[in-house]
PDB file of C-alpha atoms in Angstrom:
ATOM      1  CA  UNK A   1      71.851  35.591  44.611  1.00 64.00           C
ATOM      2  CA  UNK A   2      69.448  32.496  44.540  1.00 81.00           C
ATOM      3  CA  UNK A   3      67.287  33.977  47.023  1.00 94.00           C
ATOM      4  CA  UNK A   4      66.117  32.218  50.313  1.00 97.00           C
ATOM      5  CA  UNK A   5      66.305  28.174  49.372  1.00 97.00           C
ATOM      6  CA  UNK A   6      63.942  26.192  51.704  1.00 98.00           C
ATOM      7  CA  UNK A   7      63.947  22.341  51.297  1.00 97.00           C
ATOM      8  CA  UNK A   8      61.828  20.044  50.736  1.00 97.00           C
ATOM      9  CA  UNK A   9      59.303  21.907  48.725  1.00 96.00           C
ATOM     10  CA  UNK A  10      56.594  19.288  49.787  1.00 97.00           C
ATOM     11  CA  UNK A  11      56.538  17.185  52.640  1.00 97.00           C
ATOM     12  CA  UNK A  12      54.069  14.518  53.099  1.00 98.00           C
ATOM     13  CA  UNK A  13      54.008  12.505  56.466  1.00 97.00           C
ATOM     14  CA  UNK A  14      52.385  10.575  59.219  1.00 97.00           C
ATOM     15  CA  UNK A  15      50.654  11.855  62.299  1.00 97.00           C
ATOM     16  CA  UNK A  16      53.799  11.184  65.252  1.00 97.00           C
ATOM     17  CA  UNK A  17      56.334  11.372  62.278  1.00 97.00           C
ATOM     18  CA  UNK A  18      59.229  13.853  62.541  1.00 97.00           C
ATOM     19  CA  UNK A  19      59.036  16.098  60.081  1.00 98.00           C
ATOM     20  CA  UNK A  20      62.197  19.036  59.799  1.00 98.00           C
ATOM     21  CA  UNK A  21      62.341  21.674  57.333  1.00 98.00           C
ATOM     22  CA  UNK A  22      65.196  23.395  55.959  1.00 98.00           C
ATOM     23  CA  UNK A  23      65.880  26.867  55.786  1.00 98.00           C
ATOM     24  CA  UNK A  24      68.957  28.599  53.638  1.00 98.00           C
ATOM     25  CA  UNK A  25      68.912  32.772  54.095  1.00 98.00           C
ATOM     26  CA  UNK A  26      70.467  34.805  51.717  1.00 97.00           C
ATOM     27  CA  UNK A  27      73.705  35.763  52.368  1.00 96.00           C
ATOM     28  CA  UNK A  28      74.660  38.317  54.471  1.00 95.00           C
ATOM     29  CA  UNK A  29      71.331  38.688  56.011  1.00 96.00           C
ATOM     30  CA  UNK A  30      71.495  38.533  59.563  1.00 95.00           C
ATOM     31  CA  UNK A  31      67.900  38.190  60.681  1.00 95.00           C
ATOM     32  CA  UNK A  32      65.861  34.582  59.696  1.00 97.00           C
ATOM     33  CA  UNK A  33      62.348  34.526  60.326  1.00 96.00           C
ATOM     34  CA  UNK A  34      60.117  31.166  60.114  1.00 97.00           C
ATOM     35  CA  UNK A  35      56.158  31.807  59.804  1.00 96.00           C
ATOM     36  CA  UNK A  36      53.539  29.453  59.148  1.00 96.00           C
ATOM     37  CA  UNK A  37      50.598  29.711  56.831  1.00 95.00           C
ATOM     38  CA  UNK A  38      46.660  28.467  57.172  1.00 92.00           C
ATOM     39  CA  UNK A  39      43.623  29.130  55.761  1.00 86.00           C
ATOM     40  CA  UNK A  40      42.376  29.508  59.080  1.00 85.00           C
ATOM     41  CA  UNK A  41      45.096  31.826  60.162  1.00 86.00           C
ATOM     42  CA  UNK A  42      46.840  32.914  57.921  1.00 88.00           C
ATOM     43  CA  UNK A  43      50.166  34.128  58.079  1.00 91.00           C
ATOM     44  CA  UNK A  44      52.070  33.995  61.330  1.00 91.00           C
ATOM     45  CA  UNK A  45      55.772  34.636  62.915  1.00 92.00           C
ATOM     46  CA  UNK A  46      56.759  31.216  64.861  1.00 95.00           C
ATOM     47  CA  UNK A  47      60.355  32.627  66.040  1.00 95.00           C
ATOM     48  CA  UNK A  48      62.935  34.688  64.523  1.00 94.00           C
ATOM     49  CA  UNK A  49      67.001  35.080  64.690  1.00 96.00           C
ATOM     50  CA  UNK A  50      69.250  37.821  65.198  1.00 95.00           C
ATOM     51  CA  UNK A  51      73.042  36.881  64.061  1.00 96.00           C
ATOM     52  CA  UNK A  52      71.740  33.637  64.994  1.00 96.00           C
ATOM     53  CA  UNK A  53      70.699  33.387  68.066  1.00 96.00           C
ATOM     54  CA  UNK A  54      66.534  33.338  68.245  1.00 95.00           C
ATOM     55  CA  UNK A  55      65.445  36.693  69.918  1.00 91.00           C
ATOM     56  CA  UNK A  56      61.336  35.664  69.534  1.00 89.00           C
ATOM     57  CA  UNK A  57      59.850  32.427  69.863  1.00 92.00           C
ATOM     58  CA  UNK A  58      56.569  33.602  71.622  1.00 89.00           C
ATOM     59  CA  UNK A  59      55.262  32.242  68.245  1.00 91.00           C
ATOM     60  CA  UNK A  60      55.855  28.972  68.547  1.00 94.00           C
ATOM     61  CA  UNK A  61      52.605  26.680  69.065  1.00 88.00           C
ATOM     62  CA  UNK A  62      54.312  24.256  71.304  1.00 87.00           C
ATOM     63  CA  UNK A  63      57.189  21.899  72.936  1.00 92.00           C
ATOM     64  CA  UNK A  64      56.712  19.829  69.785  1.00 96.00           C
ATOM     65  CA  UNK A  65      58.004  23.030  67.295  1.00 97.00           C
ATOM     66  CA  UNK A  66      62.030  23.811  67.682  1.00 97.00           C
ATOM     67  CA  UNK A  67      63.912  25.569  65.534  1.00 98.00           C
ATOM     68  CA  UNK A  68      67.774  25.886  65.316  1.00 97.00           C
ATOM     69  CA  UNK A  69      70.008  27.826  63.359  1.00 98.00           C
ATOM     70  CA  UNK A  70      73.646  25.796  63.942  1.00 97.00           C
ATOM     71  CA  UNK A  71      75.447  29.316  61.390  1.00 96.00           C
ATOM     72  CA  UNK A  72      74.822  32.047  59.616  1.00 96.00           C
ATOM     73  CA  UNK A  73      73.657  29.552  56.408  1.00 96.00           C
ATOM     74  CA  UNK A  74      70.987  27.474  57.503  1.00 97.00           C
ATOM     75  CA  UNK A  75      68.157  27.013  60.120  1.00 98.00           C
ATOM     76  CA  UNK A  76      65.634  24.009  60.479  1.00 98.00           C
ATOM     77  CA  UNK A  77      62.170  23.949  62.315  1.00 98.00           C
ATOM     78  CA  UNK A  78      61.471  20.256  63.367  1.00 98.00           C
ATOM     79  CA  UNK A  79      58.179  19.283  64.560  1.00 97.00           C
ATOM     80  CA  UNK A  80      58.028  16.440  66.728  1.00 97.00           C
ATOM     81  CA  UNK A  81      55.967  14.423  66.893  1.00 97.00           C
ATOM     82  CA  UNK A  82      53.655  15.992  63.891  1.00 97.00           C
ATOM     83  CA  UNK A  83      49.993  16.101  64.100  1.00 96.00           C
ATOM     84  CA  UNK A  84      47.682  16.685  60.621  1.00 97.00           C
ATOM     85  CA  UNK A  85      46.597  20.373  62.881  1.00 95.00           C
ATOM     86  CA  UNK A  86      50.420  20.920  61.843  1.00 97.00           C
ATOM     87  CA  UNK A  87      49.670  21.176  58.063  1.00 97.00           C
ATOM     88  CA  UNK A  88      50.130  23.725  56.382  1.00 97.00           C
ATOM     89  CA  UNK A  89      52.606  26.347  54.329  1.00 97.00           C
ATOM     90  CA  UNK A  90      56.042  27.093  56.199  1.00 98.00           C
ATOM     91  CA  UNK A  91      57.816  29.997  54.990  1.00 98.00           C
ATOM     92  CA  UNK A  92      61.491  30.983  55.221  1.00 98.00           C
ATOM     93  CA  UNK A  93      62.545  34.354  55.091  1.00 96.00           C
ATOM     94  CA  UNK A  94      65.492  36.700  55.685  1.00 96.00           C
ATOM     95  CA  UNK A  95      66.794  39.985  56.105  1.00 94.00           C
ATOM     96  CA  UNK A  96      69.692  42.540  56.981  1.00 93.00           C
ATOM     97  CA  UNK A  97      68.032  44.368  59.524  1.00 88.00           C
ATOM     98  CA  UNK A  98      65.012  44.772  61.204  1.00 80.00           C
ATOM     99  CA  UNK A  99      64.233  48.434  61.111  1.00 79.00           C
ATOM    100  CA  UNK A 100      62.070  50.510  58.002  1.00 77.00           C
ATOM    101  CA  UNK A 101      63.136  49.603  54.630  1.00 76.00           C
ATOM    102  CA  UNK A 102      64.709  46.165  56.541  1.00 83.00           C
ATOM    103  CA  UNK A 103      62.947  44.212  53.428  1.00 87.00           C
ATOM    104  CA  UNK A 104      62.167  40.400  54.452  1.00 91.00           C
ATOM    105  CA  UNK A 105      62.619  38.035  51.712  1.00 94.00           C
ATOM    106  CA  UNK A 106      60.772  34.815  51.555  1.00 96.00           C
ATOM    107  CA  UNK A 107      61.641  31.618  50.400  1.00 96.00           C
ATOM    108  CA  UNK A 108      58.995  29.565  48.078  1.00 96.00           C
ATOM    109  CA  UNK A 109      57.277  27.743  51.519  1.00 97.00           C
ATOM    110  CA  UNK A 110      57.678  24.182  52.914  1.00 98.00           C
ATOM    111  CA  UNK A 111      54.013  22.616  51.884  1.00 97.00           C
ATOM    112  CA  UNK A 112      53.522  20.176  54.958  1.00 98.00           C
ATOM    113  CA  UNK A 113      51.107  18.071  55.071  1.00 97.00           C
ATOM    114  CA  UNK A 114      50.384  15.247  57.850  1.00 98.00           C
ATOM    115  CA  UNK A 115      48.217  12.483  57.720  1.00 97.00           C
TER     116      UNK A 115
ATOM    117  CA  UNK B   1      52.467  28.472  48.432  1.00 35.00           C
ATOM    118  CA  UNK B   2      49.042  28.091  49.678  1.00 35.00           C
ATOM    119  CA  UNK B   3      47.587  31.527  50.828  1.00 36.00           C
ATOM    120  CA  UNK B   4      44.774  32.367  52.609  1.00 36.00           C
ATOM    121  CA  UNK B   5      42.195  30.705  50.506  1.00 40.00           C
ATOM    122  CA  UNK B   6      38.454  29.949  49.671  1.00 46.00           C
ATOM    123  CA  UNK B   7      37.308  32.604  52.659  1.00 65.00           C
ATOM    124  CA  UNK B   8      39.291  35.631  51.531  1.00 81.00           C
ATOM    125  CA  UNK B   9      37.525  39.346  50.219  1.00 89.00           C
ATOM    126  CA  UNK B  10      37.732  39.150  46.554  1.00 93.00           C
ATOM    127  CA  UNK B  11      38.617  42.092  44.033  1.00 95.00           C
ATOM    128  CA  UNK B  12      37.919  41.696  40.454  1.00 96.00           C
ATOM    129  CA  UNK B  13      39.060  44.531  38.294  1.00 97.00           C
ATOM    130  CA  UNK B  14      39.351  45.024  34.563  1.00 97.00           C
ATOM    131  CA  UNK B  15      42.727  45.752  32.480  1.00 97.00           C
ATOM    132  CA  UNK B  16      43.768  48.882  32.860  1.00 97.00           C
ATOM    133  CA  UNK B  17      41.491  50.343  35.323  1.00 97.00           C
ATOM    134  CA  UNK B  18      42.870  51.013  39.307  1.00 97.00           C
ATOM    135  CA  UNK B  19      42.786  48.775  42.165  1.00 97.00           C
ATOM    136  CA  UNK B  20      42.725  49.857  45.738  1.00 97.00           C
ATOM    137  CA  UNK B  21      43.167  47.289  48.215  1.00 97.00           C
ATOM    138  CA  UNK B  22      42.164  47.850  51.762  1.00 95.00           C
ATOM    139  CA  UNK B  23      43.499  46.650  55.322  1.00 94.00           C
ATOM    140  CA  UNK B  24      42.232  47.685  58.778  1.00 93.00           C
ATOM    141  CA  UNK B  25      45.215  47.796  61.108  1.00 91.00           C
ATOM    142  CA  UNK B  26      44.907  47.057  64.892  1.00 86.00           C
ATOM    143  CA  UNK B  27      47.707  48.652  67.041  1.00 89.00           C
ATOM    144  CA  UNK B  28      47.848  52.671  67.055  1.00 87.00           C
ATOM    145  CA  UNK B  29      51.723  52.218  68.521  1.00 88.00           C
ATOM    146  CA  UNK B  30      52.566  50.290  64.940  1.00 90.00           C
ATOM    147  CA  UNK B  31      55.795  52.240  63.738  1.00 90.00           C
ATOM    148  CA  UNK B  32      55.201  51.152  60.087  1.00 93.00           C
ATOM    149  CA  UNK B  33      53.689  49.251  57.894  1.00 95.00           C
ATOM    150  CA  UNK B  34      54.050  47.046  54.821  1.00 94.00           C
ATOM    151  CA  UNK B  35      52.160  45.796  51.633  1.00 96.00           C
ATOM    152  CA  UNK B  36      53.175  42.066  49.998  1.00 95.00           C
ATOM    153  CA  UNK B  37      51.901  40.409  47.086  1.00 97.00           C
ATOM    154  CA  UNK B  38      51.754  36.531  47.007  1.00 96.00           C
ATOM    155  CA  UNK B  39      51.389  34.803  43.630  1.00 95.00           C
ATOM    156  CA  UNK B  40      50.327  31.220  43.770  1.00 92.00           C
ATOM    157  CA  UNK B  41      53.158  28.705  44.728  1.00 89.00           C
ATOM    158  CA  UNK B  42      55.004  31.940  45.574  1.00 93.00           C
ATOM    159  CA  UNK B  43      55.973  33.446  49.060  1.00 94.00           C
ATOM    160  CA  UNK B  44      55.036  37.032  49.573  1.00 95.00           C
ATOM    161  CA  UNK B  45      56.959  39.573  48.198  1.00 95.00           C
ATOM    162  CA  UNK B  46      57.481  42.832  49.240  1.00 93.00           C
ATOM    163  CA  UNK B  47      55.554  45.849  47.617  1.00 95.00           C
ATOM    164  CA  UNK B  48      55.885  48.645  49.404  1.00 95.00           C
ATOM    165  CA  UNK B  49      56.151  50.334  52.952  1.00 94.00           C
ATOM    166  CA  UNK B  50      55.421  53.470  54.804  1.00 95.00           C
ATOM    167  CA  UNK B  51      56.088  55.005  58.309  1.00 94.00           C
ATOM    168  CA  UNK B  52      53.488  55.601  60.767  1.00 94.00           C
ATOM    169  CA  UNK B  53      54.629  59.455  60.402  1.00 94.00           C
ATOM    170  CA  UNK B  54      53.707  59.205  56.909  1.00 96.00           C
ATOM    171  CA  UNK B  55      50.401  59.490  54.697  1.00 96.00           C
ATOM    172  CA  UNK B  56      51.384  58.478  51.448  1.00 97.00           C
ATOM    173  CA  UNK B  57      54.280  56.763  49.987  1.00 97.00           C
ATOM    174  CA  UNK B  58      54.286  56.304  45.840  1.00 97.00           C
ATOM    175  CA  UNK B  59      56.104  53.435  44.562  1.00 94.00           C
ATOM    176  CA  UNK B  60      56.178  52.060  40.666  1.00 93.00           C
ATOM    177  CA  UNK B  61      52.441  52.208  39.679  1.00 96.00           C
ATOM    178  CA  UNK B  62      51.611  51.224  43.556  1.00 97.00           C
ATOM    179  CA  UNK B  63      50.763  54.318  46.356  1.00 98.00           C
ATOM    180  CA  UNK B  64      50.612  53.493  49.893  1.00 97.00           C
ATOM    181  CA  UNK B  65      47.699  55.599  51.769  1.00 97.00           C
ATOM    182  CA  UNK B  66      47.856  55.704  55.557  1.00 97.00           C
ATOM    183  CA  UNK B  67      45.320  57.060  57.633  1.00 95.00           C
ATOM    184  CA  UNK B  68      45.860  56.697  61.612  1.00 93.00           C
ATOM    185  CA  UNK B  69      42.851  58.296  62.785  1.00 93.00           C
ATOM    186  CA  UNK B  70      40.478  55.621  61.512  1.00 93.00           C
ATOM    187  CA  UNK B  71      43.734  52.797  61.838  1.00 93.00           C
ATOM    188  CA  UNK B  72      43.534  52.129  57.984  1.00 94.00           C
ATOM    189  CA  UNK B  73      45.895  51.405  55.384  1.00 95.00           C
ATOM    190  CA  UNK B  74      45.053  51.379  51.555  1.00 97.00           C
ATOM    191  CA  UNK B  75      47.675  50.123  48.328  1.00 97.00           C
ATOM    192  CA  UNK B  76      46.635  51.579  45.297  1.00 98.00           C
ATOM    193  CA  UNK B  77      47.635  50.259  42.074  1.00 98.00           C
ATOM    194  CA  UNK B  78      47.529  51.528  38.535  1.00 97.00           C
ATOM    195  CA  UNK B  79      46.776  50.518  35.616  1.00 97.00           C
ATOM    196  CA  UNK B  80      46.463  47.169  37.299  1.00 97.00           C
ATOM    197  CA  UNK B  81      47.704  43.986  34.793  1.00 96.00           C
ATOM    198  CA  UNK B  82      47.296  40.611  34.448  1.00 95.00           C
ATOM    199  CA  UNK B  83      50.457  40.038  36.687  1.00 95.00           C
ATOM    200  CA  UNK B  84      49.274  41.890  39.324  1.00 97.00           C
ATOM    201  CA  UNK B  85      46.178  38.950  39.812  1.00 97.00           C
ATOM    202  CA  UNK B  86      47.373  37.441  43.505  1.00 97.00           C
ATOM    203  CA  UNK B  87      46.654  37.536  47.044  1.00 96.00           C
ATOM    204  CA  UNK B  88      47.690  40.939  48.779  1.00 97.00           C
ATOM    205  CA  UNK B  89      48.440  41.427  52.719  1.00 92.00           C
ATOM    206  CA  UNK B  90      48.808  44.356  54.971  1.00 94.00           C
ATOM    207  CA  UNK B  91      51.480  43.834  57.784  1.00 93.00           C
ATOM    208  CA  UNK B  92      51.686  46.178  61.005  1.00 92.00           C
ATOM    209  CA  UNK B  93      55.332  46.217  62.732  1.00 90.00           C
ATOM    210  CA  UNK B  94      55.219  46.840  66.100  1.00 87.00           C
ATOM    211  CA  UNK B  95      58.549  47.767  68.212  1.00 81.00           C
ATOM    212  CA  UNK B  96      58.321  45.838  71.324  1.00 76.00           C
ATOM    213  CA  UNK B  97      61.978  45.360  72.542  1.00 72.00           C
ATOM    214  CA  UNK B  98      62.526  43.575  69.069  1.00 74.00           C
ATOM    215  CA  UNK B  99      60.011  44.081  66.562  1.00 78.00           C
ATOM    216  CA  UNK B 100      56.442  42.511  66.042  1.00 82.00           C
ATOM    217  CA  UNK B 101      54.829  41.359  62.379  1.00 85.00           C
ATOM    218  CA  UNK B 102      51.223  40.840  62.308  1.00 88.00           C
ATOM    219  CA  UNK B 103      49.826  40.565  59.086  1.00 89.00           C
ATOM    220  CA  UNK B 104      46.535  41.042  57.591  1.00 89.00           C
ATOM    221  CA  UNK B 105      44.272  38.266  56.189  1.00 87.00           C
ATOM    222  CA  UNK B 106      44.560  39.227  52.490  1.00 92.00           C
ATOM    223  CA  UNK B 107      42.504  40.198  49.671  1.00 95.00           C
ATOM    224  CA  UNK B 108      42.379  38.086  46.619  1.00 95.00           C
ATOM    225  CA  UNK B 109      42.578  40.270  43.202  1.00 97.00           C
ATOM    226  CA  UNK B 110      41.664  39.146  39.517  1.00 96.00           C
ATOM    227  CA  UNK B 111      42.697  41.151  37.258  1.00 96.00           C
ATOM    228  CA  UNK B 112      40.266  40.496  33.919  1.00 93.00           C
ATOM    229  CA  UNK B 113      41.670  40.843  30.522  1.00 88.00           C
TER     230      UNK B 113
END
């Protein structure tokens, strides 16, 4: 399996820009997780899905951050409109279950910056 | 990926010797907890876990120490090797309904050859 594929690797942008990042779990994985990563704050959950239907978004920073996951294949997070306090790492991951031993794989990260 | 950077506690270990890694956990109710390791221009990858009804958990070369009465969490790792030189986080899982994920703010490790 490739792993969890997240696209683009690198996203530069303007402040008001829409920015959306790409998300493609591994297969057969039935939870999707986005998090976002600072050096001020480190890791953090933004909103998760369950068989694709998000279950968590108490994460999310605000109106401007949605996230969608249309199948079982593929999720975006759009950000509109971006602000530069939006920059930063956003990580993909996946798993089969949520439970002990549940492992979450990650993607490589979206690298966002806004200008 | 970019971790946690300039601001982050800082292990330096030689070749060959043992690292332990520490993390200071915040919820009592966590049911378990997990260890990743996150390489630069990597996500994190999973290490290792262990249940809050545990105390230790060995894994390849890595043990998992758990103690609940002071809320602390410890990865040990030995013989520690070049490769093992990244940024290493603690994550508590809380079951709320669904589950929780808070992580840790890392510790950096150089391993010195």
């Amino acid at each position: 399996d490739a792993g969890v594929i997240q696209s683009p690797r690198h996203e530069v942008t303007e402040m008001g820009q829409e920015v959306t990042l790409r998300c493609k779990p591994i297969s057969g994985h039935d939870y999707l997780f986005w998090y976002r990563q600072t050096m001020m704050r480190g890791l953090e959950l933004l909103i998760y899905f369950n068989n694709n239907v998000p279950i968590d978004d108490s994460g999310m920073p605000e109106d401007r951050f949605s996230a969608k996951m249309p199948n079982a294949s593929f999720s975006t997070l759009k950000i509109q409109p971006s602000e530069p306090r939006d920059s930063a790492v956003y990580f993909c991951a996946s798993s089969r279950g949520q439970g002990f031993a549940d492992t979450q794989y990650f993607g490589p990260g979206t690298r966002l910056t806004v200008l | 990926g970019e971790s946690v950077g300039l601001h982050l506690p800082t292990l330096s270990v030689q070749e060959g010797d043992n690292s332990i890694i520490n993390c200071a956990y915040s919820n009592s109710a966590s049911d378990y907890f997990i260890w990743y390791k996150q390489e630069s221009g990597k996500g994190p990858q999973f290490i290792i876990d262990i249940r809050s009804n545990m105390d230790k958990r060995q894994g390849q070369r890595v043990t998992v120490l758990l103690n609940k009465t002071v809320k602390h969490l410890s990865l040990q790792i030995a013989a520690t090797q070049p490769g093992d030189s990244a940024v290493y986080f603690c994550a508590e899982i809380l079951r709320t309904g669904g589950f929780k994920t808070i992580f840790g703010a890392g510790t950096r490790l150089f391993v010195k050859a």
